Amino acid sequence: KREMLDEAENEINTALSIDRSIPLINAHFNLALLHEARGDFDLAVVEYKTEQETSPFNHMPDFNLGLLYAKAKELEKAIKEFKNCIEKNEEFADAYVFLAKASMDNAVDLNEAEKLAQKGLELKPELRTKILAHFILADIYNRLGKYQESQQHVNKARELQKTLFQ
């Protein structure tokens, strides 16, 4: 795997070295993914930020940066990146769900986190994100003392989890 990543990195860097009038879209994004795969999160952050500059309308660098910051427990930065992602693509369900999670973890307004998770569900995310949204809502409702609603979302998440393995 390491050799394949090295080879891919060399190919991308070769493509980037060619002088062109229009930036090479997704090249830095792909380098960031390579660095993530190697566990080099600092370099991944640099490449995602470069991709944000070269492809300012692409929402995915913002989203992936948000994920990296959330993993590093840099929740303010994660929240900022997820919000930037939503500004660029208001229909991207995952950004709402992960923004809800980061907001909840950062002890920001739980009612706002609830709205974000609900919005993510309304946008019909893929199954794993839908499961996460229900667990986030369960956690939020538990923190708000709404135990019945919390249990309903736990049950829904578990029901959906069963479909993952069918």
PDB file of C-alpha atoms in Angstrom:
ATOM      1  CA  LYS A   1       0.000   0.000   0.000  1.00  0.00           C
ATOM      2  CA  ARG A   2       2.810   2.385   0.916  1.00  0.00           C
ATOM      3  CA  GLU A   3       4.381   1.954  -2.533  1.00  0.00           C
ATOM      4  CA  MET A   4       1.068   2.687  -4.228  1.00  0.00           C
ATOM      5  CA  LEU A   5       0.652   5.862  -2.178  1.00  0.00           C
ATOM      6  CA  ASP A   6       4.194   6.953  -3.034  1.00  0.00           C
ATOM      7  CA  GLU A   7       3.593   6.302  -6.726  1.00  0.00           C
ATOM      8  CA  ALA A   8       0.316   8.231  -6.666  1.00  0.00           C
ATOM      9  CA  GLU A   9       1.989  11.129  -4.874  1.00  0.00           C
ATOM     10  CA  ASN A  10       4.753  11.251  -7.507  1.00  0.00           C
ATOM     11  CA  GLU A  11       2.178  11.279 -10.321  1.00  0.00           C
ATOM     12  CA  ILE A  12       0.204  14.108  -8.721  1.00  0.00           C
ATOM     13  CA  ASN A  13       3.346  16.144  -8.037  1.00  0.00           C
ATOM     14  CA  THR A  14       4.430  15.642 -11.659  1.00  0.00           C
ATOM     15  CA  ALA A  15       1.049  16.908 -12.845  1.00  0.00           C
ATOM     16  CA  LEU A  16       1.313  19.897 -10.505  1.00  0.00           C
ATOM     17  CA  SER A  17       4.786  20.752 -11.798  1.00  0.00           C
ATOM     18  CA  ILE A  18       3.446  21.414 -15.298  1.00  0.00           C
ATOM     19  CA  ASP A  19       2.997  25.140 -15.849  1.00  0.00           C
ATOM     20  CA  ARG A  20      -0.636  25.911 -16.659  1.00  0.00           C
ATOM     21  CA  SER A  21      -2.865  28.972 -16.700  1.00  0.00           C
ATOM     22  CA  ILE A  22      -5.729  27.217 -14.886  1.00  0.00           C
ATOM     23  CA  PRO A  23      -5.100  25.419 -11.571  1.00  0.00           C
ATOM     24  CA  LEU A  24      -5.266  21.646 -11.553  1.00  0.00           C
ATOM     25  CA  ILE A  25      -8.534  20.924  -9.744  1.00  0.00           C
ATOM     26  CA  ASN A  26      -8.479  18.251  -6.999  1.00  0.00           C
ATOM     27  CA  ALA A  27      -4.728  17.638  -7.179  1.00  0.00           C
ATOM     28  CA  HIS A  28      -4.095  19.079  -3.726  1.00  0.00           C
ATOM     29  CA  PHE A  29      -7.268  17.400  -2.477  1.00  0.00           C
ATOM     30  CA  ASN A  30      -5.899  14.048  -3.619  1.00  0.00           C
ATOM     31  CA  LEU A  31      -2.524  14.787  -2.021  1.00  0.00           C
ATOM     32  CA  ALA A  32      -4.374  15.543   1.217  1.00  0.00           C
ATOM     33  CA  LEU A  33      -6.125  12.172   0.999  1.00  0.00           C
ATOM     34  CA  LEU A  34      -2.736  10.499   0.501  1.00  0.00           C
ATOM     35  CA  HIS A  35      -1.317  12.243   3.558  1.00  0.00           C
ATOM     36  CA  GLU A  36      -4.364  11.216   5.585  1.00  0.00           C
ATOM     37  CA  ALA A  37      -3.896   7.601   4.497  1.00  0.00           C
ATOM     38  CA  ARG A  38      -0.319   7.784   5.756  1.00  0.00           C
ATOM     39  CA  GLY A  39      -1.436   9.355   9.027  1.00  0.00           C
ATOM     40  CA  ASP A  40       0.282  12.676   8.332  1.00  0.00           C
ATOM     41  CA  PHE A  41      -2.525  14.984   9.333  1.00  0.00           C
ATOM     42  CA  ASP A  42      -0.461  18.194   9.345  1.00  0.00           C
ATOM     43  CA  LEU A  43       0.450  17.760   5.671  1.00  0.00           C
ATOM     44  CA  ALA A  44      -3.144  16.815   4.894  1.00  0.00           C
ATOM     45  CA  VAL A  45      -4.306  20.103   6.426  1.00  0.00           C
ATOM     46  CA  VAL A  46      -1.803  22.051   4.298  1.00  0.00           C
ATOM     47  CA  GLU A  47      -2.997  20.356   1.103  1.00  0.00           C
ATOM     48  CA  TYR A  48      -6.697  20.824   1.917  1.00  0.00           C
ATOM     49  CA  LYS A  49      -6.054  24.530   2.537  1.00  0.00           C
ATOM     50  CA  THR A  50      -4.215  24.778  -0.770  1.00  0.00           C
ATOM     51  CA  GLU A  51      -7.145  23.077  -2.509  1.00  0.00           C
ATOM     52  CA  GLN A  52      -9.508  25.593  -0.891  1.00  0.00           C
ATOM     53  CA  GLU A  53      -7.491  28.354  -2.561  1.00  0.00           C
ATOM     54  CA  THR A  54      -7.244  26.695  -5.983  1.00  0.00           C
ATOM     55  CA  SER A  55     -10.835  25.444  -6.014  1.00  0.00           C
ATOM     56  CA  PRO A  56     -12.843  27.894  -3.887  1.00  0.00           C
ATOM     57  CA  PHE A  57     -16.255  26.517  -4.886  1.00  0.00           C
ATOM     58  CA  ASN A  58     -15.464  22.894  -4.005  1.00  0.00           C
ATOM     59  CA  HIS A  59     -17.053  22.048  -0.650  1.00  0.00           C
ATOM     60  CA  MET A  60     -15.155  18.804  -0.012  1.00  0.00           C
ATOM     61  CA  PRO A  61     -11.845  20.314   1.199  1.00  0.00           C
ATOM     62  CA  ASP A  62     -13.820  22.246   3.823  1.00  0.00           C
ATOM     63  CA  PHE A  63     -15.678  19.115   4.888  1.00  0.00           C
ATOM     64  CA  ASN A  64     -12.556  16.966   5.125  1.00  0.00           C
ATOM     65  CA  LEU A  65     -10.725  19.702   7.033  1.00  0.00           C
ATOM     66  CA  GLY A  66     -13.661  19.810   9.427  1.00  0.00           C
ATOM     67  CA  LEU A  67     -13.353  16.066   9.948  1.00  0.00           C
ATOM     68  CA  LEU A  68      -9.617  16.344  10.619  1.00  0.00           C
ATOM     69  CA  TYR A  69     -10.107  19.158  13.101  1.00  0.00           C
ATOM     70  CA  ALA A  70     -12.916  17.269  14.828  1.00  0.00           C
ATOM     71  CA  LYS A  71     -10.662  14.210  15.210  1.00  0.00           C
ATOM     72  CA  ALA A  72      -7.989  16.460  16.707  1.00  0.00           C
ATOM     73  CA  LYS A  73     -10.598  17.923  19.109  1.00  0.00           C
ATOM     74  CA  GLU A  74     -10.081  21.368  17.556  1.00  0.00           C
ATOM     75  CA  LEU A  75     -13.818  21.907  17.570  1.00  0.00           C
ATOM     76  CA  GLU A  76     -13.908  25.651  16.839  1.00  0.00           C
ATOM     77  CA  LYS A  77     -11.906  25.053  13.663  1.00  0.00           C
ATOM     78  CA  ALA A  78     -14.074  22.048  12.776  1.00  0.00           C
ATOM     79  CA  ILE A  79     -17.242  24.103  13.213  1.00  0.00           C
ATOM     80  CA  LYS A  80     -15.837  26.867  10.987  1.00  0.00           C
ATOM     81  CA  GLU A  81     -14.951  24.403   8.214  1.00  0.00           C
ATOM     82  CA  PHE A  82     -18.321  22.614   8.340  1.00  0.00           C
ATOM     83  CA  LYS A  83     -20.073  25.997   8.111  1.00  0.00           C
ATOM     84  CA  ASN A  84     -17.886  26.929   5.119  1.00  0.00           C
ATOM     85  CA  CYS A  85     -18.820  23.619   3.521  1.00  0.00           C
ATOM     86  CA  ILE A  86     -22.530  24.340   3.980  1.00  0.00           C
ATOM     87  CA  GLU A  87     -22.102  27.832   2.486  1.00  0.00           C
ATOM     88  CA  LYS A  88     -20.680  26.200  -0.635  1.00  0.00           C
ATOM     89  CA  ASN A  89     -23.193  23.337  -0.790  1.00  0.00           C
ATOM     90  CA  GLU A  90     -26.396  23.756   1.205  1.00  0.00           C
ATOM     91  CA  GLU A  91     -27.598  20.299   0.126  1.00  0.00           C
ATOM     92  CA  PHE A  92     -24.650  18.324   1.540  1.00  0.00           C
ATOM     93  CA  ALA A  93     -26.276  16.409   4.401  1.00  0.00           C
ATOM     94  CA  ASP A  94     -23.046  15.150   5.960  1.00  0.00           C
ATOM     95  CA  ALA A  95     -21.871  18.692   6.727  1.00  0.00           C
ATOM     96  CA  TYR A  96     -24.993  19.397   8.789  1.00  0.00           C
ATOM     97  CA  VAL A  97     -24.675  16.135  10.714  1.00  0.00           C
ATOM     98  CA  PHE A  98     -20.989  16.593  11.510  1.00  0.00           C
ATOM     99  CA  LEU A  99     -21.550  20.268  12.348  1.00  0.00           C
ATOM    100  CA  ALA A 100     -24.244  19.129  14.791  1.00  0.00           C
ATOM    101  CA  LYS A 101     -21.791  16.673  16.359  1.00  0.00           C
ATOM    102  CA  ALA A 102     -18.998  19.247  16.664  1.00  0.00           C
ATOM    103  CA  SER A 103     -21.424  21.820  18.078  1.00  0.00           C
ATOM    104  CA  MET A 104     -22.752  19.318  20.604  1.00  0.00           C
ATOM    105  CA  ASP A 105     -19.238  18.240  21.611  1.00  0.00           C
ATOM    106  CA  ASN A 106     -18.200  21.876  21.970  1.00  0.00           C
ATOM    107  CA  ALA A 107     -21.177  22.499  24.287  1.00  0.00           C
ATOM    108  CA  VAL A 108     -22.585  25.073  21.899  1.00  0.00           C
ATOM    109  CA  ASP A 109     -26.372  25.600  21.862  1.00  0.00           C
ATOM    110  CA  LEU A 110     -27.874  22.093  21.974  1.00  0.00           C
ATOM    111  CA  ASN A 111     -31.090  23.316  20.368  1.00  0.00           C
ATOM    112  CA  GLU A 112     -29.085  24.558  17.391  1.00  0.00           C
ATOM    113  CA  ALA A 113     -27.205  21.249  17.231  1.00  0.00           C
ATOM    114  CA  GLU A 114     -30.582  19.476  17.190  1.00  0.00           C
ATOM    115  CA  LYS A 115     -31.768  21.622  14.259  1.00  0.00           C
ATOM    116  CA  LEU A 116     -28.566  20.893  12.341  1.00  0.00           C
ATOM    117  CA  ALA A 117     -28.886  17.130  12.844  1.00  0.00           C
ATOM    118  CA  GLN A 118     -32.548  17.251  11.800  1.00  0.00           C
ATOM    119  CA  LYS A 119     -31.622  19.269   8.696  1.00  0.00           C
ATOM    120  CA  GLY A 120     -29.000  16.664   7.835  1.00  0.00           C
ATOM    121  CA  LEU A 121     -31.635  13.928   8.087  1.00  0.00           C
ATOM    122  CA  GLU A 122     -34.071  15.923   5.930  1.00  0.00           C
ATOM    123  CA  LEU A 123     -31.455  15.974   3.175  1.00  0.00           C
ATOM    124  CA  LYS A 124     -31.476  12.160   3.104  1.00  0.00           C
ATOM    125  CA  PRO A 125     -27.827  11.306   3.791  1.00  0.00           C
ATOM    126  CA  GLU A 126     -26.290   7.936   3.067  1.00  0.00           C
ATOM    127  CA  LEU A 127     -26.997   5.204   5.605  1.00  0.00           C
ATOM    128  CA  ARG A 128     -23.948   5.563   7.871  1.00  0.00           C
ATOM    129  CA  THR A 129     -24.470   9.305   8.205  1.00  0.00           C
ATOM    130  CA  LYS A 130     -28.165   8.747   8.875  1.00  0.00           C
ATOM    131  CA  ILE A 131     -27.268   6.337  11.693  1.00  0.00           C
ATOM    132  CA  LEU A 132     -24.818   8.867  13.139  1.00  0.00           C
ATOM    133  CA  ALA A 133     -27.456  11.615  12.975  1.00  0.00           C
ATOM    134  CA  HIS A 134     -29.871   9.504  15.006  1.00  0.00           C
ATOM    135  CA  PHE A 135     -27.207   8.769  17.627  1.00  0.00           C
ATOM    136  CA  ILE A 136     -26.346  12.484  17.784  1.00  0.00           C
ATOM    137  CA  LEU A 137     -30.010  13.344  18.268  1.00  0.00           C
ATOM    138  CA  ALA A 138     -30.270  10.674  20.973  1.00  0.00           C
ATOM    139  CA  ASP A 139     -27.303  12.244  22.759  1.00  0.00           C
ATOM    140  CA  ILE A 140     -28.713  15.756  22.422  1.00  0.00           C
ATOM    141  CA  TYR A 141     -32.145  14.735  23.714  1.00  0.00           C
ATOM    142  CA  ASN A 142     -30.530  12.874  26.602  1.00  0.00           C
ATOM    143  CA  ARG A 143     -28.567  16.006  27.551  1.00  0.00           C
ATOM    144  CA  LEU A 144     -31.767  18.047  27.312  1.00  0.00           C
ATOM    145  CA  GLY A 145     -33.587  15.598  29.588  1.00  0.00           C
ATOM    146  CA  LYS A 146     -35.898  14.403  26.790  1.00  0.00           C
ATOM    147  CA  TYR A 147     -35.368  10.735  27.526  1.00  0.00           C
ATOM    148  CA  GLN A 148     -38.261   9.348  25.483  1.00  0.00           C
ATOM    149  CA  GLU A 149     -37.113  11.163  22.335  1.00  0.00           C
ATOM    150  CA  SER A 150     -33.560  10.057  23.066  1.00  0.00           C
ATOM    151  CA  GLN A 151     -34.583   6.410  23.250  1.00  0.00           C
ATOM    152  CA  GLN A 152     -36.587   6.709  20.022  1.00  0.00           C
ATOM    153  CA  HIS A 153     -33.479   7.868  18.177  1.00  0.00           C
ATOM    154  CA  VAL A 154     -31.310   5.154  19.740  1.00  0.00           C
ATOM    155  CA  ASN A 155     -33.862   2.588  18.569  1.00  0.00           C
ATOM    156  CA  LYS A 156     -33.979   4.088  15.071  1.00  0.00           C
ATOM    157  CA  ALA A 157     -30.174   4.110  14.817  1.00  0.00           C
ATOM    158  CA  ARG A 158     -29.950   0.479  15.929  1.00  0.00           C
ATOM    159  CA  GLU A 159     -32.678  -0.516  13.488  1.00  0.00           C
ATOM    160  CA  LEU A 160     -30.752   1.148  10.667  1.00  0.00           C
ATOM    161  CA  GLN A 161     -27.485  -0.470  11.794  1.00  0.00           C
ATOM    162  CA  LYS A 162     -29.031  -3.890  11.209  1.00  0.00           C
ATOM    163  CA  THR A 163     -29.511  -3.023   7.536  1.00  0.00           C
ATOM    164  CA  LEU A 164     -25.772  -2.397   7.152  1.00  0.00           C
ATOM    165  CA  PHE A 165     -25.049  -6.093   7.448  1.00  0.00           C
ATOM    166  CA  GLN A 166     -27.839  -7.515   5.307  1.00  0.00           C
TER     167      GLN A 166
END
